[in-house]
Tab-separated table of C-alpha atoms in Angstrom:
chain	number	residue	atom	x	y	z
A	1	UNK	CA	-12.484	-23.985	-30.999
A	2	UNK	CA	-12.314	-26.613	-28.099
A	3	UNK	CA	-14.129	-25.829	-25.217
A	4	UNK	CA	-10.961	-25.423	-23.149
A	5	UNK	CA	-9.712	-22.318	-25.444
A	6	UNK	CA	-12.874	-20.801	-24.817
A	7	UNK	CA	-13.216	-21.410	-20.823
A	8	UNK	CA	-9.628	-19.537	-20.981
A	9	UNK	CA	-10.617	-16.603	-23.570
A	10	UNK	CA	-13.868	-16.306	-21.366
A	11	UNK	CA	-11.581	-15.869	-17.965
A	12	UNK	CA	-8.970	-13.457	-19.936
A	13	UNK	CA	-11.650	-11.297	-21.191
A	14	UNK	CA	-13.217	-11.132	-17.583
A	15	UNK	CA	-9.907	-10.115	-15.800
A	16	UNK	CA	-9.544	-7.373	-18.314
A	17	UNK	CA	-12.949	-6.310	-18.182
A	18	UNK	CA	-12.596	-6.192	-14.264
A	19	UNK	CA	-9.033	-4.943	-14.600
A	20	UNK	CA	-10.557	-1.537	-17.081
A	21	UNK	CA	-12.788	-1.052	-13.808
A	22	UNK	CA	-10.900	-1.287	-11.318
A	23	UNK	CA	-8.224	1.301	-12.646
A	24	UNK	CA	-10.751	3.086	-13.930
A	25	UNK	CA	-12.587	3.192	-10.263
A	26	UNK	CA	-9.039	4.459	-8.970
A	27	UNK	CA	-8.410	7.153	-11.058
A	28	UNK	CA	-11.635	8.542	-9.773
A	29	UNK	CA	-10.768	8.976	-5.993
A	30	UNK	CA	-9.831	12.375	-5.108
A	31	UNK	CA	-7.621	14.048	-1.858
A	32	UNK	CA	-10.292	15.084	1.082
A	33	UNK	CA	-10.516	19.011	2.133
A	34	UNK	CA	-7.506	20.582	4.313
A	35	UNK	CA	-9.822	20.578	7.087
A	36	UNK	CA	-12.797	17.641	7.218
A	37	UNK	CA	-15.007	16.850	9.227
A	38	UNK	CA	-13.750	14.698	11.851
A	39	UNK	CA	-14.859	10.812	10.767
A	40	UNK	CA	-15.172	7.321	12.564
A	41	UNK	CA	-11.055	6.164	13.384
A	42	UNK	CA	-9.685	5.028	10.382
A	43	UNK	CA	-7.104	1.712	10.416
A	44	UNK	CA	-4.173	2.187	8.576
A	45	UNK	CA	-1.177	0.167	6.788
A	46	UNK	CA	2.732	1.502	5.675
A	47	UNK	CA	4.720	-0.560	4.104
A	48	UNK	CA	8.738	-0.135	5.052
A	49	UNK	CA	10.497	-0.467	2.169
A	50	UNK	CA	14.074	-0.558	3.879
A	51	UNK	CA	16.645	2.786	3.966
A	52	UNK	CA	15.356	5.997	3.034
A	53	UNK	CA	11.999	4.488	2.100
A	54	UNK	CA	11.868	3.788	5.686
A	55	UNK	CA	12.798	7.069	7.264
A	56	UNK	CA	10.421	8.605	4.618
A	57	UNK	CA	7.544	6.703	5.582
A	58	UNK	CA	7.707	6.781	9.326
A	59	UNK	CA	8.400	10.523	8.846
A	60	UNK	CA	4.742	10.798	6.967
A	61	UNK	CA	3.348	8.488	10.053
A	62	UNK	CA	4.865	10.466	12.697
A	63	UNK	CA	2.452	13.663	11.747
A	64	UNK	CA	-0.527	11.461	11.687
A	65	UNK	CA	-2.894	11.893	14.402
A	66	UNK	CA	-2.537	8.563	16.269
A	67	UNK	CA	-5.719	8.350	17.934
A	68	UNK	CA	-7.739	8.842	14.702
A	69	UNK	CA	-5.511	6.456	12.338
A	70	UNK	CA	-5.731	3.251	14.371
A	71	UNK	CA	-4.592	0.314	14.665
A	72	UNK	CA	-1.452	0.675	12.588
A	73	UNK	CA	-0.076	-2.117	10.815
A	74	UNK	CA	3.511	-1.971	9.901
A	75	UNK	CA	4.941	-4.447	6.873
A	76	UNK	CA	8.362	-4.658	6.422
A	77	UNK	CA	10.509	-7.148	3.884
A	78	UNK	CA	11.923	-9.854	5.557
A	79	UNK	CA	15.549	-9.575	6.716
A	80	UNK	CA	14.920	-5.997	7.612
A	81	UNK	CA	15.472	-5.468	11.556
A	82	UNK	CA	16.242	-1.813	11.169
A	83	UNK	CA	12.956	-0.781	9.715
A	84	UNK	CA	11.231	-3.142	11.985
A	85	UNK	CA	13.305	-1.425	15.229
A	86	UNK	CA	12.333	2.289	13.729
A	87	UNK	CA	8.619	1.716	13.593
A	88	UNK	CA	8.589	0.394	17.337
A	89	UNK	CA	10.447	3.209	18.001
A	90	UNK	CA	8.530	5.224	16.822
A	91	UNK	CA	5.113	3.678	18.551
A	92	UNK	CA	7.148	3.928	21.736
A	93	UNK	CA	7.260	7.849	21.747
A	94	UNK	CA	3.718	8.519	20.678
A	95	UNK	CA	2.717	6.207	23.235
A	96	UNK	CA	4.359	8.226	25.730
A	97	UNK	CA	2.999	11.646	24.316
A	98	UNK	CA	-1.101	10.036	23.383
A	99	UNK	CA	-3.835	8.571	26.095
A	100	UNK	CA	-5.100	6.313	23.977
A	101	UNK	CA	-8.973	5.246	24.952
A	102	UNK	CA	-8.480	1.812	25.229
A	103	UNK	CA	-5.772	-0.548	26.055
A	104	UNK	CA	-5.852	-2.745	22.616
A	105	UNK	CA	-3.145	-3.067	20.864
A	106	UNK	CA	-2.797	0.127	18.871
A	107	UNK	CA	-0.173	-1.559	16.659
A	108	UNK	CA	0.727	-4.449	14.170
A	109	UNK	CA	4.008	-5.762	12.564
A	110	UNK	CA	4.324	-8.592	9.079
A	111	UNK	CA	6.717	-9.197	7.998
A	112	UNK	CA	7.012	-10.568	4.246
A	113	UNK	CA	9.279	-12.189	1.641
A	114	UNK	CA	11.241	-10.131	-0.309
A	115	UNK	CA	10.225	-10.401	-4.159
A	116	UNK	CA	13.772	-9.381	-5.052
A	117	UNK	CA	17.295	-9.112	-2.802
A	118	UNK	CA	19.699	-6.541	-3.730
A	119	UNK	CA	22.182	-7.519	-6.571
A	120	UNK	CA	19.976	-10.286	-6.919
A	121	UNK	CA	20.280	-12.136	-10.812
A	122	UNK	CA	16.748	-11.907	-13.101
A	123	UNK	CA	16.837	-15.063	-13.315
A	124	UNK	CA	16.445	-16.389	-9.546
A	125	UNK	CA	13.924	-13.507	-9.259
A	126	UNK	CA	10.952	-14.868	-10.262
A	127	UNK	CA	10.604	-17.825	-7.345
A	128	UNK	CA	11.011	-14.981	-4.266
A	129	UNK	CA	8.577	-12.967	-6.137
A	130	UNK	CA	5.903	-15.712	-6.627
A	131	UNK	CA	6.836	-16.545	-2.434
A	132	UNK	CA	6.280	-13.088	-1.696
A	133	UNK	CA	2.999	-12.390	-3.625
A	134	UNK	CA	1.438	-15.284	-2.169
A	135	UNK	CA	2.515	-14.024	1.542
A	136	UNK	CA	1.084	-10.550	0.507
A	137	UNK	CA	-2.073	-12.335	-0.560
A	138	UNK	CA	-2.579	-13.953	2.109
A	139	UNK	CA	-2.310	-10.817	4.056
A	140	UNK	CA	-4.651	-8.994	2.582
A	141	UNK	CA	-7.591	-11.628	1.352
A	142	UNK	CA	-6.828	-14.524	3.484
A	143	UNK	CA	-6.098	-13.499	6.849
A	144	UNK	CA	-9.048	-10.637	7.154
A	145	UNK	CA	-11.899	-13.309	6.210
A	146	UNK	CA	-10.994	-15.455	9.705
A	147	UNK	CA	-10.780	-12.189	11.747
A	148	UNK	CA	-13.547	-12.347	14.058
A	149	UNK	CA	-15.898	-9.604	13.809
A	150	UNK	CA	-14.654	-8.008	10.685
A	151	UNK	CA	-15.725	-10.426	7.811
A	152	UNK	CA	-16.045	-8.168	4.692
A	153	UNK	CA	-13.494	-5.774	6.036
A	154	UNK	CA	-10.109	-4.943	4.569
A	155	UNK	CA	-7.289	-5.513	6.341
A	156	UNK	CA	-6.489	-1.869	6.941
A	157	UNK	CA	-8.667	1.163	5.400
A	158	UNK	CA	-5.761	2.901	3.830
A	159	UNK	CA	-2.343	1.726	2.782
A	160	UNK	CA	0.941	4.089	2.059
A	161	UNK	CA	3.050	2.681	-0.155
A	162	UNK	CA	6.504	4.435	-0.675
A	163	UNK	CA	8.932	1.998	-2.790
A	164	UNK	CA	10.610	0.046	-3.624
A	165	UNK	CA	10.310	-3.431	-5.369
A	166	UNK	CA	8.491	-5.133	-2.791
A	167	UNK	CA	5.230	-2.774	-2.604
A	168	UNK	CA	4.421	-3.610	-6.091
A	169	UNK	CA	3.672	-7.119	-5.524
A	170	UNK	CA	1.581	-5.457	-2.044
A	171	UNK	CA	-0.238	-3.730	-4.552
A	172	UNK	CA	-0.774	-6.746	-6.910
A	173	UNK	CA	-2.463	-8.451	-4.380
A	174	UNK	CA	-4.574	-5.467	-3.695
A	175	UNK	CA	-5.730	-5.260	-7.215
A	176	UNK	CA	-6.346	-8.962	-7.155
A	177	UNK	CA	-8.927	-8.362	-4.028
A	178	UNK	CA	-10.612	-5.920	-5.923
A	179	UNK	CA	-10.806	-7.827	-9.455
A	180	UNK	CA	-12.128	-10.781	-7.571
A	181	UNK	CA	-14.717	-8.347	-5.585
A	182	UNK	CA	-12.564	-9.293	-2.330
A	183	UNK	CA	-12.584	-5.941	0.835
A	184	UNK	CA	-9.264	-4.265	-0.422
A	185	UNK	CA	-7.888	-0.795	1.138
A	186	UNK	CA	-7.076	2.483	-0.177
A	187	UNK	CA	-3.401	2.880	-1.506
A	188	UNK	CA	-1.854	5.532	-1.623
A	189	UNK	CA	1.737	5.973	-3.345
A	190	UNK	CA	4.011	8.750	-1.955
A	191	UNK	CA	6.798	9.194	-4.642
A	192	UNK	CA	10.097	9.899	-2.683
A	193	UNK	CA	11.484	13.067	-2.070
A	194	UNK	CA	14.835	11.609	-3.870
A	195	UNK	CA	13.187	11.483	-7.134
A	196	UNK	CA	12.676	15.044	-8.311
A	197	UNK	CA	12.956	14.696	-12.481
A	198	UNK	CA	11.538	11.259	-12.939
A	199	UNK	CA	9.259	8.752	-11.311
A	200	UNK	CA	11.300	5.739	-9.941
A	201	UNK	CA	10.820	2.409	-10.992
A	202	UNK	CA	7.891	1.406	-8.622
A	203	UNK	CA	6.063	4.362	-9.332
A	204	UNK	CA	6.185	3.949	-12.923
A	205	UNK	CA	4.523	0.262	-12.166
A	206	UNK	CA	1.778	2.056	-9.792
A	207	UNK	CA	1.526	4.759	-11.211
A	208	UNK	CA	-2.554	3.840	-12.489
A	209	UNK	CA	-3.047	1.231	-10.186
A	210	UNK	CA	-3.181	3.322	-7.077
A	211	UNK	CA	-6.013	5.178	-6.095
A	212	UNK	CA	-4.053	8.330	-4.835
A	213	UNK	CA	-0.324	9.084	-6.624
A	214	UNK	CA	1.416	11.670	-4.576
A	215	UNK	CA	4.686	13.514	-5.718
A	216	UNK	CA	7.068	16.196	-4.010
A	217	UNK	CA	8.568	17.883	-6.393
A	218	UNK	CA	6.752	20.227	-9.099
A	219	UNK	CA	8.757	18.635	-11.689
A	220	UNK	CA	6.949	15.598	-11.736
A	221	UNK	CA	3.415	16.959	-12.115
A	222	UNK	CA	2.353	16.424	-15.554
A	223	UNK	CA	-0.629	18.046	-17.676
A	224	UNK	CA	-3.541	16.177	-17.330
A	225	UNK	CA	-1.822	13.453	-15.436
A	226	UNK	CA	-3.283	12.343	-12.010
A	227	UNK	CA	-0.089	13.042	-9.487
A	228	UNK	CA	-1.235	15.324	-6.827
A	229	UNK	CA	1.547	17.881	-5.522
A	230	UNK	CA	1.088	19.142	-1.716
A	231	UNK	CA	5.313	20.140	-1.487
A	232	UNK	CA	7.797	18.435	0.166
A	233	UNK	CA	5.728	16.636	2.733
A	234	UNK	CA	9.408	14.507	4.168
C-alpha cells in the first residue's frame, strides 16, 4: 500500500472516529429545568430560513428574555430582505419595551449564500452549496478567532435552527468546528409546527447531529428516539 493510501485511510478513519464522538457527545445534552437558576447572559444565534421558517423563528425569539440572551445574531440567506426587515423589526419593539444595561450593540445581522434557490436544477446545486458552506465556515471558525477578546469562544453560545435547506450546511460547519476541536455553539433544531406526521427534509438530515431536536406535535415523538415534545411552542 503506497504511503499516500495510507495518509488518506489514516485521515478517514480519524474523521469517523471524531465524527462517532461528536454525535455521540450530542445525543447526551439534555433540556434545563422549567425554572433554573438564573446564569451569566448567554449570546445567541437564529437562523431565518425565509417564509414561515421566518415567522416561526422570530415568534420563538420574541418570548426570549432579551436581556439574558444577548447579543443576538440574526443569519438570513442571501436575497432575503423580508426576513432581514422582520428581525429588525422585531429588535425595534423590544428595544422600546427593555433598558438594556449598556449601550453595545445588542444585535447582529449575516447574511449568507444560499446552498440551493427555489426550483433550482440538482445539477447547478452543488457550486452554491460549496459557496455557501465556505461562507458559513467562515462564520463560525474563522471570524470568532480575530474577535478581540473572545479567542476560544464560539461565535454565539446557542444556535436555533428551524429549516430549511440552508441550515444544514450551518450545521455542517458546526460539526466541522467540533471534529476539528474548533469553539462551536449549541444547536438546537425546532421542527416546524407545519410538519405534524413526518419530519421534513432538514430535520431528517439533523436529526443526530444536533444537540437538542425539538418537535410540536405528539405525532412525531418516537420510542426511544431523542425528539423532545414541550407542545406547540409557535
Amino acid at each position: 500500500m503506497s504511503s499516500c493510501a495510507t495518509i488518506l485511510l489514516s485521515f478517514l478513519l480519524f474523521f469517523c472516529v471524531r465524527l462517532f464522538f461528536v454525535i455521540f457527545s450530542s445525543r447526551r445534552i439534555r433540556l434545563a429545568s422549567a425554572n433554573p437558576t438564573p446564569l451569566r447572559t448567554c449570546s445567541i444565534g437564529i437562523f431565518l430560513g425565509s417564509g414561515g421558517h421566518t415567522s416561526e423563528a422570530l415568534k420563538l425569539a420574541s418570548a426570549l428574555d432579551f436581556g439574558r440572551y444577548t447579543p443576538r445574531t440574526y443569519i438570513v440567506s442571501e436575497g432575503d430582505a423580508f426576513s432581514a426587515q422582520k428581525a429588525l423589526a422585531l429588535e425595534h419593539i423590544k428595544a422600546t419595551n427593555h433598558v438594556f444595561s449598556d449601550d453595545r450593540p445588542q444585535y447582529k445581522l449575516f447574511i449568507i449564500p444560499r446552498a440551493r434557490r427555489v426550483h433550482q436544477s440538482l445539477l447547478s446545486t452543488p457550486p452554491d452549496a460549496v459557496k455557501s458552506l465556505l461562507a458559513c465556515v467562515y462564520l463560525v471558525s474563522v471570524r470568532p478567532l480575530f474577535k478581540k477578546g473572545a479567542f476560544r469562544e464560539p461565535f454565539v453560545d446557542l444556535l436555533i435552527l428551524n429549516g430549511p435547506g440552508t441550515c444544514v450546511i450551518l450545521c455542517a460547519a458546526i460539526l466541522l468546528n467540533r471534529i476539528i476541536r474548533l469553539p462551536s455553539p449549541r444547536v438546537m433544531y425546532v421542527e416546524s409546527f407545519a410538519r405534524v406526521k413526518s419530519l421534513s427534509l432538514s430535520g431528517k438530515l439533523l436529526y443526530h447531529f444536533t444537540d437538542c431536536f425539538v418537535v410540536q406535535w405528539p405525532d412525531l415523538v418516537q420510542p426511544g428516539g431523542r425528539e423532545i415534545y414541550r407542545g406547540c411552542l409557535v
